[in-house]
Structures are given as structure tokens and as C-alpha cells.
């Protein structure tokens, strides 16, 4: 399947590649265990390609920083450990766990460092699952503290191009661009132009996909309509024929003809109907007439069936 393939960090190229972030990495003085675990995790990831061991070192490093009372001063080390852990999860085709794994160390989306948010946006865009980042991005972008960061404009652009537009949320994208103070007037116009182009492409794609589906439906409806009309015509002709037969059988002239035929038969076949030898013949003839009458006229006068 499309999303079952391993996600390689080397495949995320472009203005903000998988190994690149919107902020430079600068390590401040940190405890020796966290530094050693970060270096070991990076070595296991890049050199030895032991992704499970690299992830284990990242988790141990983040736990050691979380237990440190001054852990807030080591945000860069914690961020670097999470970046290595994200790449390790992606290499093991466990990219579905990335967002939840990161949030267990930052608790809320607003506290995610810009480089980690950028990495998550690119990751889920690559695996064609941009909706995963929709709510997280909205929380992060609405935070007033994040709006003062230098990388806010870059994250806004990534959110537009890799989340909102692929999901077809063009109205939300326009509102976000028009209310973004980090964009200059020229950047806003360019972003709105991009949104309009993507909207046109979206509409054309929907029309192309829905066209072949509508044509078979129309042909099928025409075929069913033709069959229904033919069946209705046949039933109409059959009803008229039955009505004509019924009126013919019930007419007085037919009854007179039938009575005359019976009399002729009695006169020709049996000259003396009152003779004892003619009684079996008359009895048999009456039975035959009665059976014929029941067989013909019982169907014509049968009451209609109730639903």
C-alpha cells in the first residue's frame, strides 16, 4: 500500500528537507548524560543504521532532561533528541507514532519547537496524511508567543502548502493569509494567487473524476427507462386483449350460439334424448360443460387480490 512504504529522511528534499530545519542547531552547556546520549543516538542513526537503538537513546535522553530541575535551559538538546527520534521512527516505518511520541515530551502543541513542527508537517505531507497536522498547526499558529518567532512566516507557509491546500480548505487558507501579519502585502497577494490556482486545479480534478461515473449512470437510467416503456406497452396490449375476450365470452350472441350448438349436438347425436340409453351421454355432456364454464369464467370474475 502507499503508506506502508518506509519513509526515508533522504527523500524529503526541497527548501526545508528532512535533515534541515528553519532554525540552526546550537548546543548550550548540558549535562554529560544527555550530551552522550544525543551523540550516541546520532551515530547509531547515521553510521550504524540501528534505528531501534537510536530511538532508545533518544527516549533515555529526553527522560533524563525531564527529570532535571533545570531542564528548561536545555531546549536545544531536547529538540535535537526528538529530531533524531523522529527520523528513527520514520526509518522503521512507524511514522504514525511520530506526533504522539513527540507530544509526550512537550504535552501541548503550542510548546513544540518550530524545527520539530516543520519536520512533522513535511513528514505527514510526504506520506499523504496532511490531516494529522491540521489541528496541531492551528493551535501552534494561533499562539501569541509563537507569532513573535522569526520562523513563524515559514511555518505559516508550510501549513498552507502542505496541509490546507492538499485538503481543499481554500476558504480557511484565504482567511489565514489575510489575517497573517507576518506576511507582507506582496507575500499575501502571491499566497492568494497560489490558493486560487490550486482551487481551479481541485475543481478540474473533481470534474474529471466525476464525469466517467455520471455517464454510466445516465446510460443505465436510459436503458431502464426503455425497458420500462416496453414492458408497459406489452401489459397494455395484454389488458386490452383480455378485456376483449371477456366481453366476447360474456356477450348474449355468444351464449345463444353455444346453446344452439348444444341443441344441434343433442338432435344429431341422440334423436331421442329421453331414451334410457341417452342418459349417460347427457350426464357426461353436462359435466363437460360445467367444467368448461368453471375453467373459463372463474378467472374472469375472480375478485382482485388485496395487498
PDB file of C-alpha atoms in Angstrom:
ATOM      1  CA  UNK A   1       0.000   0.000   0.000  1.00  0.00           C
ATOM      2  CA  UNK A   2       1.053   3.606  -0.461  1.00  0.00           C
ATOM      3  CA  UNK A   3       1.508   4.380   3.239  1.00  0.00           C
ATOM      4  CA  UNK A   4       3.172   1.089   4.140  1.00  0.00           C
ATOM      5  CA  UNK A   5       6.473   2.026   2.495  1.00  0.00           C
ATOM      6  CA  UNK A   6       9.355   3.125   4.732  1.00  0.00           C
ATOM      7  CA  UNK A   7       9.778   6.884   4.961  1.00  0.00           C
ATOM      8  CA  UNK A   8      13.387   7.779   4.318  1.00  0.00           C
ATOM      9  CA  UNK A   9      14.688  11.094   5.608  1.00  0.00           C
ATOM     10  CA  UNK A  10      16.764  11.395   2.446  1.00  0.00           C
ATOM     11  CA  UNK A  11      13.586  11.577   0.348  1.00  0.00           C
ATOM     12  CA  UNK A  12      12.330  14.787   1.904  1.00  0.00           C
ATOM     13  CA  UNK A  13      14.233  17.241  -0.233  1.00  0.00           C
ATOM     14  CA  UNK A  14      13.373  20.815  -1.004  1.00  0.00           C
ATOM     15  CA  UNK A  15      13.549  24.178   0.693  1.00  0.00           C
ATOM     16  CA  UNK A  16      13.093  22.509   4.080  1.00  0.00           C
ATOM     17  CA  UNK A  17      14.471  18.977   3.862  1.00  0.00           C
ATOM     18  CA  UNK A  18      14.166  16.262   6.467  1.00  0.00           C
ATOM     19  CA  UNK A  19      17.617  16.911   7.938  1.00  0.00           C
ATOM     20  CA  UNK A  20      17.159  20.652   7.760  1.00  0.00           C
ATOM     21  CA  UNK A  21      15.087  22.911   9.980  1.00  0.00           C
ATOM     22  CA  UNK A  22      14.135  26.550   9.983  1.00  0.00           C
ATOM     23  CA  UNK A  23      16.497  27.261  12.888  1.00  0.00           C
ATOM     24  CA  UNK A  24      20.192  26.442  13.298  1.00  0.00           C
ATOM     25  CA  UNK A  25      21.184  23.888  15.911  1.00  0.00           C
ATOM     26  CA  UNK A  26      23.226  25.379  18.722  1.00  0.00           C
ATOM     27  CA  UNK A  27      24.053  23.322  21.785  1.00  0.00           C
ATOM     28  CA  UNK A  28      24.249  25.056  25.134  1.00  0.00           C
ATOM     29  CA  UNK A  29      26.061  23.577  28.146  1.00  0.00           C
ATOM     30  CA  UNK A  30      24.130  20.434  29.049  1.00  0.00           C
ATOM     31  CA  UNK A  31      24.541  17.548  31.464  1.00  0.00           C
ATOM     32  CA  UNK A  32      27.007  14.919  30.345  1.00  0.00           C
ATOM     33  CA  UNK A  33      24.409  12.061  30.141  1.00  0.00           C
ATOM     34  CA  UNK A  34      22.144  13.982  27.746  1.00  0.00           C
ATOM     35  CA  UNK A  35      25.069  15.015  25.548  1.00  0.00           C
ATOM     36  CA  UNK A  36      26.454  11.496  25.425  1.00  0.00           C
ATOM     37  CA  UNK A  37      23.055  10.012  24.593  1.00  0.00           C
ATOM     38  CA  UNK A  38      22.499  12.545  21.798  1.00  0.00           C
ATOM     39  CA  UNK A  39      25.883  11.820  20.217  1.00  0.00           C
ATOM     40  CA  UNK A  40      25.347   8.075  20.550  1.00  0.00           C
ATOM     41  CA  UNK A  41      21.845   8.271  19.027  1.00  0.00           C
ATOM     42  CA  UNK A  42      23.090  10.299  16.038  1.00  0.00           C
ATOM     43  CA  UNK A  43      25.939   7.818  15.481  1.00  0.00           C
ATOM     44  CA  UNK A  44      23.565   4.833  15.624  1.00  0.00           C
ATOM     45  CA  UNK A  45      21.159   6.517  13.204  1.00  0.00           C
ATOM     46  CA  UNK A  46      23.578   7.724  10.532  1.00  0.00           C
ATOM     47  CA  UNK A  47      26.555   5.359  10.738  1.00  0.00           C
ATOM     48  CA  UNK A  48      25.260   2.033  12.052  1.00  0.00           C
ATOM     49  CA  UNK A  49      21.679   2.355  10.791  1.00  0.00           C
ATOM     50  CA  UNK A  50      20.457   0.864  14.060  1.00  0.00           C
ATOM     51  CA  UNK A  51      17.206   2.791  14.259  1.00  0.00           C
ATOM     52  CA  UNK A  52      15.708   0.974  17.234  1.00  0.00           C
ATOM     53  CA  UNK A  53      18.826   1.605  19.340  1.00  0.00           C
ATOM     54  CA  UNK A  54      18.891   5.246  18.226  1.00  0.00           C
ATOM     55  CA  UNK A  55      15.274   5.688  19.310  1.00  0.00           C
ATOM     56  CA  UNK A  56      16.058   4.108  22.655  1.00  0.00           C
ATOM     57  CA  UNK A  57      18.913   6.582  23.263  1.00  0.00           C
ATOM     58  CA  UNK A  58      16.633   9.500  22.346  1.00  0.00           C
ATOM     59  CA  UNK A  59      13.967   8.397  24.797  1.00  0.00           C
ATOM     60  CA  UNK A  60      16.500   7.967  27.575  1.00  0.00           C
ATOM     61  CA  UNK A  61      17.972  11.371  26.843  1.00  0.00           C
ATOM     62  CA  UNK A  62      14.553  13.109  26.911  1.00  0.00           C
ATOM     63  CA  UNK A  63      13.693  11.367  30.180  1.00  0.00           C
ATOM     64  CA  UNK A  64      16.948  12.498  31.748  1.00  0.00           C
ATOM     65  CA  UNK A  65      16.230  16.109  30.768  1.00  0.00           C
ATOM     66  CA  UNK A  66      12.653  15.881  32.046  1.00  0.00           C
ATOM     67  CA  UNK A  67      13.879  14.765  35.466  1.00  0.00           C
ATOM     68  CA  UNK A  68      16.430  17.601  35.638  1.00  0.00           C
ATOM     69  CA  UNK A  69      15.141  20.615  37.620  1.00  0.00           C
ATOM     70  CA  UNK A  70      16.859  22.989  35.188  1.00  0.00           C
ATOM     71  CA  UNK A  71      15.693  21.097  32.112  1.00  0.00           C
ATOM     72  CA  UNK A  72      14.070  24.173  30.561  1.00  0.00           C
ATOM     73  CA  UNK A  73      17.504  25.621  29.804  1.00  0.00           C
ATOM     74  CA  UNK A  74      18.350  22.650  27.569  1.00  0.00           C
ATOM     75  CA  UNK A  75      15.642  23.104  24.956  1.00  0.00           C
ATOM     76  CA  UNK A  76      18.056  22.688  22.058  1.00  0.00           C
ATOM     77  CA  UNK A  77      19.318  19.322  23.290  1.00  0.00           C
ATOM     78  CA  UNK A  78      15.780  18.101  23.873  1.00  0.00           C
ATOM     79  CA  UNK A  79      14.770  19.299  20.419  1.00  0.00           C
ATOM     80  CA  UNK A  80      17.763  17.579  18.825  1.00  0.00           C
ATOM     81  CA  UNK A  81      16.956  14.323  20.598  1.00  0.00           C
ATOM     82  CA  UNK A  82      13.375  14.492  19.312  1.00  0.00           C
ATOM     83  CA  UNK A  83      14.561  15.185  15.753  1.00  0.00           C
ATOM     84  CA  UNK A  84      16.774  12.095  15.792  1.00  0.00           C
ATOM     85  CA  UNK A  85      13.913  10.085  17.304  1.00  0.00           C
ATOM     86  CA  UNK A  86      11.524  11.231  14.582  1.00  0.00           C
ATOM     87  CA  UNK A  87      13.941  10.133  11.879  1.00  0.00           C
ATOM     88  CA  UNK A  88      14.424   6.775  13.594  1.00  0.00           C
ATOM     89  CA  UNK A  89      10.653   6.185  13.753  1.00  0.00           C
ATOM     90  CA  UNK A  90      10.271   7.135  10.106  1.00  0.00           C
ATOM     91  CA  UNK A  91      13.045   4.762   9.046  1.00  0.00           C
ATOM     92  CA  UNK A  92      11.295   1.918  10.909  1.00  0.00           C
ATOM     93  CA  UNK A  93       8.019   2.746   9.122  1.00  0.00           C
ATOM     94  CA  UNK A  94       6.486   3.838  12.414  1.00  0.00           C
ATOM     95  CA  UNK A  95       5.668   7.330  11.190  1.00  0.00           C
ATOM     96  CA  UNK A  96       2.116   7.060  12.562  1.00  0.00           C
ATOM     97  CA  UNK A  97       3.598   7.240  16.071  1.00  0.00           C
ATOM     98  CA  UNK A  98       5.658  10.366  15.449  1.00  0.00           C
ATOM     99  CA  UNK A  99       3.202  13.017  16.588  1.00  0.00           C
ATOM    100  CA  UNK A 100       2.101  11.211  19.738  1.00  0.00           C
ATOM    101  CA  UNK A 101       5.709  10.341  20.547  1.00  0.00           C
ATOM    102  CA  UNK A 102       6.768  13.996  20.347  1.00  0.00           C
ATOM    103  CA  UNK A 103       3.788  15.313  22.296  1.00  0.00           C
ATOM    104  CA  UNK A 104       4.587  13.074  25.248  1.00  0.00           C
ATOM    105  CA  UNK A 105       7.670  15.237  25.828  1.00  0.00           C
ATOM    106  CA  UNK A 106       6.047  18.626  25.043  1.00  0.00           C
ATOM    107  CA  UNK A 107       2.496  17.956  26.368  1.00  0.00           C
ATOM    108  CA  UNK A 108       0.725  20.589  24.200  1.00  0.00           C
ATOM    109  CA  UNK A 109       1.136  21.566  20.510  1.00  0.00           C
ATOM    110  CA  UNK A 110       1.857  25.225  21.350  1.00  0.00           C
ATOM    111  CA  UNK A 111       5.151  24.253  23.013  1.00  0.00           C
ATOM    112  CA  UNK A 112       6.553  22.378  20.016  1.00  0.00           C
ATOM    113  CA  UNK A 113       9.784  23.944  18.722  1.00  0.00           C
ATOM    114  CA  UNK A 114       9.487  25.331  15.165  1.00  0.00           C
ATOM    115  CA  UNK A 115      12.019  22.857  13.772  1.00  0.00           C
ATOM    116  CA  UNK A 116      10.039  19.870  15.107  1.00  0.00           C
ATOM    117  CA  UNK A 117       6.722  21.231  13.825  1.00  0.00           C
ATOM    118  CA  UNK A 118       8.324  21.806  10.435  1.00  0.00           C
ATOM    119  CA  UNK A 119       9.653  18.256  10.410  1.00  0.00           C
ATOM    120  CA  UNK A 120       6.240  16.782  11.287  1.00  0.00           C
ATOM    121  CA  UNK A 121       4.472  18.809   8.578  1.00  0.00           C
ATOM    122  CA  UNK A 122       6.887  17.583   5.918  1.00  0.00           C
ATOM    123  CA  UNK A 123       6.720  14.001   7.164  1.00  0.00           C
ATOM    124  CA  UNK A 124       2.933  13.692   7.110  1.00  0.00           C
ATOM    125  CA  UNK A 125       2.769  15.544   3.809  1.00  0.00           C
ATOM    126  CA  UNK A 126       5.179  13.010   2.304  1.00  0.00           C
ATOM    127  CA  UNK A 127       3.040  10.051   3.403  1.00  0.00           C
ATOM    128  CA  UNK A 128      -0.138  11.790   2.100  1.00  0.00           C
ATOM    129  CA  UNK A 129      -1.693  12.224   5.552  1.00  0.00           C
ATOM    130  CA  UNK A 130      -1.773  16.033   5.982  1.00  0.00           C
ATOM    131  CA  UNK A 131      -4.965  15.970   8.063  1.00  0.00           C
ATOM    132  CA  UNK A 132      -2.963  14.642  11.013  1.00  0.00           C
ATOM    133  CA  UNK A 133      -1.264  18.027  11.399  1.00  0.00           C
ATOM    134  CA  UNK A 134      -4.346  20.202  10.869  1.00  0.00           C
ATOM    135  CA  UNK A 135      -5.383  20.649  14.490  1.00  0.00           C
ATOM    136  CA  UNK A 136      -1.812  20.761  15.813  1.00  0.00           C
ATOM    137  CA  UNK A 137      -0.853  23.502  13.357  1.00  0.00           C
ATOM    138  CA  UNK A 138      -3.941  25.534  14.212  1.00  0.00           C
ATOM    139  CA  UNK A 139      -3.093  25.512  17.918  1.00  0.00           C
ATOM    140  CA  UNK A 140       0.541  26.410  17.257  1.00  0.00           C
ATOM    141  CA  UNK A 141      -0.183  29.216  14.777  1.00  0.00           C
ATOM    142  CA  UNK A 142      -2.795  30.866  16.992  1.00  0.00           C
ATOM    143  CA  UNK A 143      -0.474  31.078  19.969  1.00  0.00           C
ATOM    144  CA  UNK A 144       0.644  34.696  20.542  1.00  0.00           C
ATOM    145  CA  UNK A 145       4.089  33.668  21.717  1.00  0.00           C
ATOM    146  CA  UNK A 146       4.733  31.672  18.561  1.00  0.00           C
ATOM    147  CA  UNK A 147       3.586  34.555  16.372  1.00  0.00           C
ATOM    148  CA  UNK A 148       6.571  36.605  17.551  1.00  0.00           C
ATOM    149  CA  UNK A 149       9.106  33.961  16.442  1.00  0.00           C
ATOM    150  CA  UNK A 150      11.238  34.661  13.333  1.00  0.00           C
ATOM    151  CA  UNK A 151      10.255  31.301  11.846  1.00  0.00           C
ATOM    152  CA  UNK A 152       6.510  31.953  12.153  1.00  0.00           C
ATOM    153  CA  UNK A 153       6.172  33.021   8.493  1.00  0.00           C
ATOM    154  CA  UNK A 154       7.957  29.876   7.312  1.00  0.00           C
ATOM    155  CA  UNK A 155       5.675  27.634   9.372  1.00  0.00           C
ATOM    156  CA  UNK A 156       2.634  29.514   8.098  1.00  0.00           C
ATOM    157  CA  UNK A 157       3.722  28.933   4.502  1.00  0.00           C
ATOM    158  CA  UNK A 158       4.333  25.232   5.133  1.00  0.00           C
ATOM    159  CA  UNK A 159       0.922  24.908   6.755  1.00  0.00           C
ATOM    160  CA  UNK A 160      -0.738  26.473   3.706  1.00  0.00           C
ATOM    161  CA  UNK A 161       1.125  24.490   1.063  1.00  0.00           C
ATOM    162  CA  UNK A 162       1.302  21.082   2.764  1.00  0.00           C
ATOM    163  CA  UNK A 163      -1.844  20.936   4.926  1.00  0.00           C
ATOM    164  CA  UNK A 164      -4.672  23.316   3.958  1.00  0.00           C
ATOM    165  CA  UNK A 165      -4.365  23.247   0.170  1.00  0.00           C
ATOM    166  CA  UNK A 166      -3.986  19.439  -0.154  1.00  0.00           C
ATOM    167  CA  UNK A 167      -7.120  19.098   2.000  1.00  0.00           C
ATOM    168  CA  UNK A 168      -9.086  21.535  -0.187  1.00  0.00           C
ATOM    169  CA  UNK A 169      -9.660  24.058   2.621  1.00  0.00           C
ATOM    170  CA  UNK A 170      -9.326  27.118   0.409  1.00  0.00           C
ATOM    171  CA  UNK A 171     -11.582  29.449   2.399  1.00  0.00           C
ATOM    172  CA  UNK A 172      -9.637  28.748   5.597  1.00  0.00           C
ATOM    173  CA  UNK A 173      -6.398  29.342   3.713  1.00  0.00           C
ATOM    174  CA  UNK A 174      -7.572  32.728   2.414  1.00  0.00           C
ATOM    175  CA  UNK A 175      -8.702  33.825   5.883  1.00  0.00           C
ATOM    176  CA  UNK A 176      -5.395  32.759   7.371  1.00  0.00           C
ATOM    177  CA  UNK A 177      -3.346  34.631   4.768  1.00  0.00           C
ATOM    178  CA  UNK A 178      -5.388  37.815   5.045  1.00  0.00           C
ATOM    179  CA  UNK A 179      -5.056  37.846   8.819  1.00  0.00           C
ATOM    180  CA  UNK A 180      -1.342  36.991   8.934  1.00  0.00           C
ATOM    181  CA  UNK A 181       0.779  39.955   9.978  1.00  0.00           C
ATOM    182  CA  UNK A 182       3.975  38.043   9.269  1.00  0.00           C
ATOM    183  CA  UNK A 183       3.253  38.274   5.526  1.00  0.00           C
ATOM    184  CA  UNK A 184       3.941  41.456   3.616  1.00  0.00           C
ATOM    185  CA  UNK A 185       1.429  42.795   1.101  1.00  0.00           C
ATOM    186  CA  UNK A 186       3.328  41.188  -1.775  1.00  0.00           C
ATOM    187  CA  UNK A 187       3.510  37.860   0.058  1.00  0.00           C
ATOM    188  CA  UNK A 188      -0.219  37.950   0.737  1.00  0.00           C
ATOM    189  CA  UNK A 189      -1.019  38.594  -2.931  1.00  0.00           C
ATOM    190  CA  UNK A 190       1.292  35.793  -4.011  1.00  0.00           C
ATOM    191  CA  UNK A 191      -0.231  33.411  -1.475  1.00  0.00           C
ATOM    192  CA  UNK A 192      -3.784  34.292  -2.565  1.00  0.00           C
ATOM    193  CA  UNK A 193      -2.816  33.727  -6.201  1.00  0.00           C
ATOM    194  CA  UNK A 194      -1.443  30.295  -5.303  1.00  0.00           C
ATOM    195  CA  UNK A 195      -4.661  29.460  -3.457  1.00  0.00           C
ATOM    196  CA  UNK A 196      -6.777  30.413  -6.496  1.00  0.00           C
ATOM    197  CA  UNK A 197      -4.645  28.274  -8.801  1.00  0.00           C
ATOM    198  CA  UNK A 198      -4.921  25.283  -6.504  1.00  0.00           C
ATOM    199  CA  UNK A 199      -8.685  25.792  -6.228  1.00  0.00           C
ATOM    200  CA  UNK A 200      -9.032  25.699 -10.026  1.00  0.00           C
ATOM    201  CA  UNK A 201      -6.936  22.539 -10.190  1.00  0.00           C
ATOM    202  CA  UNK A 202      -9.074  20.976  -7.458  1.00  0.00           C
ATOM    203  CA  UNK A 203     -12.311  21.746  -9.326  1.00  0.00           C
ATOM    204  CA  UNK A 204     -10.947  20.404 -12.617  1.00  0.00           C
ATOM    205  CA  UNK A 205      -9.789  17.222 -10.920  1.00  0.00           C
ATOM    206  CA  UNK A 206     -13.198  16.669  -9.322  1.00  0.00           C
ATOM    207  CA  UNK A 207     -14.950  17.192 -12.663  1.00  0.00           C
ATOM    208  CA  UNK A 208     -12.592  14.734 -14.356  1.00  0.00           C
ATOM    209  CA  UNK A 209     -13.184  12.087 -11.694  1.00  0.00           C
ATOM    210  CA  UNK A 210     -16.955  12.551 -11.529  1.00  0.00           C
ATOM    211  CA  UNK A 211     -17.506  12.648 -15.335  1.00  0.00           C
ATOM    212  CA  UNK A 212     -16.895   8.936 -16.121  1.00  0.00           C
ATOM    213  CA  UNK A 213     -19.028   7.961 -13.143  1.00  0.00           C
ATOM    214  CA  UNK A 214     -22.004  10.019 -14.249  1.00  0.00           C
ATOM    215  CA  UNK A 215     -22.001   8.727 -17.836  1.00  0.00           C
ATOM    216  CA  UNK A 216     -22.616   5.043 -16.968  1.00  0.00           C
ATOM    217  CA  UNK A 217     -25.334   6.136 -14.545  1.00  0.00           C
ATOM    218  CA  UNK A 218     -27.067   8.129 -17.299  1.00  0.00           C
ATOM    219  CA  UNK A 219     -26.827   5.225 -19.767  1.00  0.00           C
ATOM    220  CA  UNK A 220     -28.189   2.853 -17.162  1.00  0.00           C
ATOM    221  CA  UNK A 221     -31.131   5.139 -16.452  1.00  0.00           C
ATOM    222  CA  UNK A 222     -31.909   5.389 -20.169  1.00  0.00           C
ATOM    223  CA  UNK A 223     -31.788   1.594 -20.525  1.00  0.00           C
ATOM    224  CA  UNK A 224     -34.091   1.070 -17.566  1.00  0.00           C
ATOM    225  CA  UNK A 225     -36.484   3.689 -18.924  1.00  0.00           C
ATOM    226  CA  UNK A 226     -36.611   1.990 -22.325  1.00  0.00           C
ATOM    227  CA  UNK A 227     -37.273  -1.417 -20.744  1.00  0.00           C
ATOM    228  CA  UNK A 228     -39.990   0.054 -18.550  1.00  0.00           C
ATOM    229  CA  UNK A 229     -41.743   1.628 -21.519  1.00  0.00           C
ATOM    230  CA  UNK A 230     -41.637  -1.624 -23.497  1.00  0.00           C
ATOM    231  CA  UNK A 231     -42.996  -3.578 -20.538  1.00  0.00           C
ATOM    232  CA  UNK A 232     -45.773  -1.028 -20.053  1.00  0.00           C
ATOM    233  CA  UNK A 233     -46.761  -1.302 -23.733  1.00  0.00           C
ATOM    234  CA  UNK A 234     -46.881  -5.100 -23.533  1.00  0.00           C
ATOM    235  CA  UNK A 235     -49.047  -5.009 -20.414  1.00  0.00           C
ATOM    236  CA  UNK A 236     -51.409  -2.509 -22.063  1.00  0.00           C
ATOM    237  CA  UNK A 237     -51.871  -4.724 -25.142  1.00  0.00           C
ATOM    238  CA  UNK A 238     -52.388  -7.776 -22.938  1.00  0.00           C
ATOM    239  CA  UNK A 239     -55.010  -5.977 -20.846  1.00  0.00           C
ATOM    240  CA  UNK A 240     -56.896  -4.910 -23.963  1.00  0.00           C
ATOM    241  CA  UNK A 241     -56.821  -8.475 -25.337  1.00  0.00           C
ATOM    242  CA  UNK A 242     -58.150  -9.915 -22.079  1.00  0.00           C
ATOM    243  CA  UNK A 243     -60.853  -7.266 -21.948  1.00  0.00           C
ATOM    244  CA  UNK A 244     -61.926  -8.080 -25.499  1.00  0.00           C
ATOM    245  CA  UNK A 245     -62.013 -11.816 -24.742  1.00  0.00           C
ATOM    246  CA  UNK A 246     -64.018 -11.227 -21.595  1.00  0.00           C
ATOM    247  CA  UNK A 247     -66.586  -9.044 -23.357  1.00  0.00           C
ATOM    248  CA  UNK A 248     -66.793 -11.578 -26.187  1.00  0.00           C
ATOM    249  CA  UNK A 249     -67.388 -14.533 -23.859  1.00  0.00           C
ATOM    250  CA  UNK A 250     -69.982 -12.649 -21.846  1.00  0.00           C
ATOM    251  CA  UNK A 251     -71.947 -11.307 -24.837  1.00  0.00           C
ATOM    252  CA  UNK A 252     -75.517 -12.574 -25.431  1.00  0.00           C
ATOM    253  CA  UNK A 253     -74.758 -13.639 -29.018  1.00  0.00           C
ATOM    254  CA  UNK A 254     -72.053 -15.983 -27.816  1.00  0.00           C
ATOM    255  CA  UNK A 255     -74.392 -17.506 -25.266  1.00  0.00           C
ATOM    256  CA  UNK A 256     -77.049 -18.049 -27.941  1.00  0.00           C
ATOM    257  CA  UNK A 257     -74.512 -19.665 -30.272  1.00  0.00           C
ATOM    258  CA  UNK A 258     -73.352 -22.009 -27.502  1.00  0.00           C
ATOM    259  CA  UNK A 259     -76.945 -23.023 -26.697  1.00  0.00           C
ATOM    260  CA  UNK A 260     -77.717 -23.636 -30.360  1.00  0.00           C
ATOM    261  CA  UNK A 261     -74.637 -25.819 -30.733  1.00  0.00           C
ATOM    262  CA  UNK A 262     -75.706 -27.845 -27.716  1.00  0.00           C
ATOM    263  CA  UNK A 263     -79.196 -28.403 -29.137  1.00  0.00           C
ATOM    264  CA  UNK A 264     -77.813 -29.408 -32.527  1.00  0.00           C
ATOM    265  CA  UNK A 265     -75.478 -31.871 -30.836  1.00  0.00           C
ATOM    266  CA  UNK A 266     -78.351 -33.446 -28.921  1.00  0.00           C
ATOM    267  CA  UNK A 267     -80.519 -33.718 -32.019  1.00  0.00           C
ATOM    268  CA  UNK A 268     -77.796 -35.115 -34.275  1.00  0.00           C
ATOM    269  CA  UNK A 269     -76.112 -37.486 -31.879  1.00  0.00           C
ATOM    270  CA  UNK A 270     -79.139 -38.618 -29.877  1.00  0.00           C
ATOM    271  CA  UNK A 271     -82.501 -38.461 -31.718  1.00  0.00           C
ATOM    272  CA  UNK A 272     -84.332 -39.373 -28.509  1.00  0.00           C
ATOM    273  CA  UNK A 273     -82.839 -37.551 -25.571  1.00  0.00           C
ATOM    274  CA  UNK A 274     -85.432 -39.050 -23.223  1.00  0.00           C
ATOM    275  CA  UNK A 275     -84.418 -42.607 -24.002  1.00  0.00           C
ATOM    276  CA  UNK A 276     -82.670 -44.523 -21.226  1.00  0.00           C
ATOM    277  CA  UNK A 277     -79.637 -45.131 -23.438  1.00  0.00           C
ATOM    278  CA  UNK A 278     -79.055 -41.392 -23.820  1.00  0.00           C
ATOM    279  CA  UNK A 279     -78.877 -40.581 -20.083  1.00  0.00           C
ATOM    280  CA  UNK A 280     -75.148 -41.388 -19.601  1.00  0.00           C
ATOM    281  CA  UNK A 281     -74.312 -39.273 -22.612  1.00  0.00           C
ATOM    282  CA  UNK A 282     -76.343 -36.306 -21.315  1.00  0.00           C
ATOM    283  CA  UNK A 283     -74.858 -36.644 -17.833  1.00  0.00           C
ATOM    284  CA  UNK A 284     -71.346 -36.675 -19.264  1.00  0.00           C
ATOM    285  CA  UNK A 285     -72.110 -33.702 -21.526  1.00  0.00           C
ATOM    286  CA  UNK A 286     -73.433 -31.639 -18.609  1.00  0.00           C
ATOM    287  CA  UNK A 287     -70.265 -32.365 -16.615  1.00  0.00           C
ATOM    288  CA  UNK A 288     -68.079 -31.285 -19.514  1.00  0.00           C
ATOM    289  CA  UNK A 289     -69.996 -28.035 -19.934  1.00  0.00           C
ATOM    290  CA  UNK A 290     -69.816 -27.316 -16.234  1.00  0.00           C
ATOM    291  CA  UNK A 291     -66.038 -27.887 -16.159  1.00  0.00           C
ATOM    292  CA  UNK A 292     -65.561 -25.695 -19.223  1.00  0.00           C
ATOM    293  CA  UNK A 293     -67.660 -22.945 -17.671  1.00  0.00           C
ATOM    294  CA  UNK A 294     -65.682 -23.022 -14.412  1.00  0.00           C
ATOM    295  CA  UNK A 295     -62.317 -23.081 -16.193  1.00  0.00           C
ATOM    296  CA  UNK A 296     -63.137 -20.122 -18.475  1.00  0.00           C
ATOM    297  CA  UNK A 297     -65.227 -17.778 -16.402  1.00  0.00           C
ATOM    298  CA  UNK A 298     -63.816 -18.274 -12.894  1.00  0.00           C
ATOM    299  CA  UNK A 299     -60.613 -16.397 -13.858  1.00  0.00           C
ATOM    300  CA  UNK A 300     -62.568 -13.509 -15.390  1.00  0.00           C
ATOM    301  CA  UNK A 301     -64.719 -12.905 -12.316  1.00  0.00           C
ATOM    302  CA  UNK A 302     -62.089 -13.587  -9.641  1.00  0.00           C
ATOM    303  CA  UNK A 303     -62.092 -10.668  -7.110  1.00  0.00           C
ATOM    304  CA  UNK A 304     -58.930  -8.553  -7.035  1.00  0.00           C
ATOM    305  CA  UNK A 305     -56.246  -9.517  -4.519  1.00  0.00           C
ATOM    306  CA  UNK A 306     -55.826  -7.249  -1.512  1.00  0.00           C
ATOM    307  CA  UNK A 307     -52.290  -6.146  -0.502  1.00  0.00           C
TER     308      UNK A 307
END
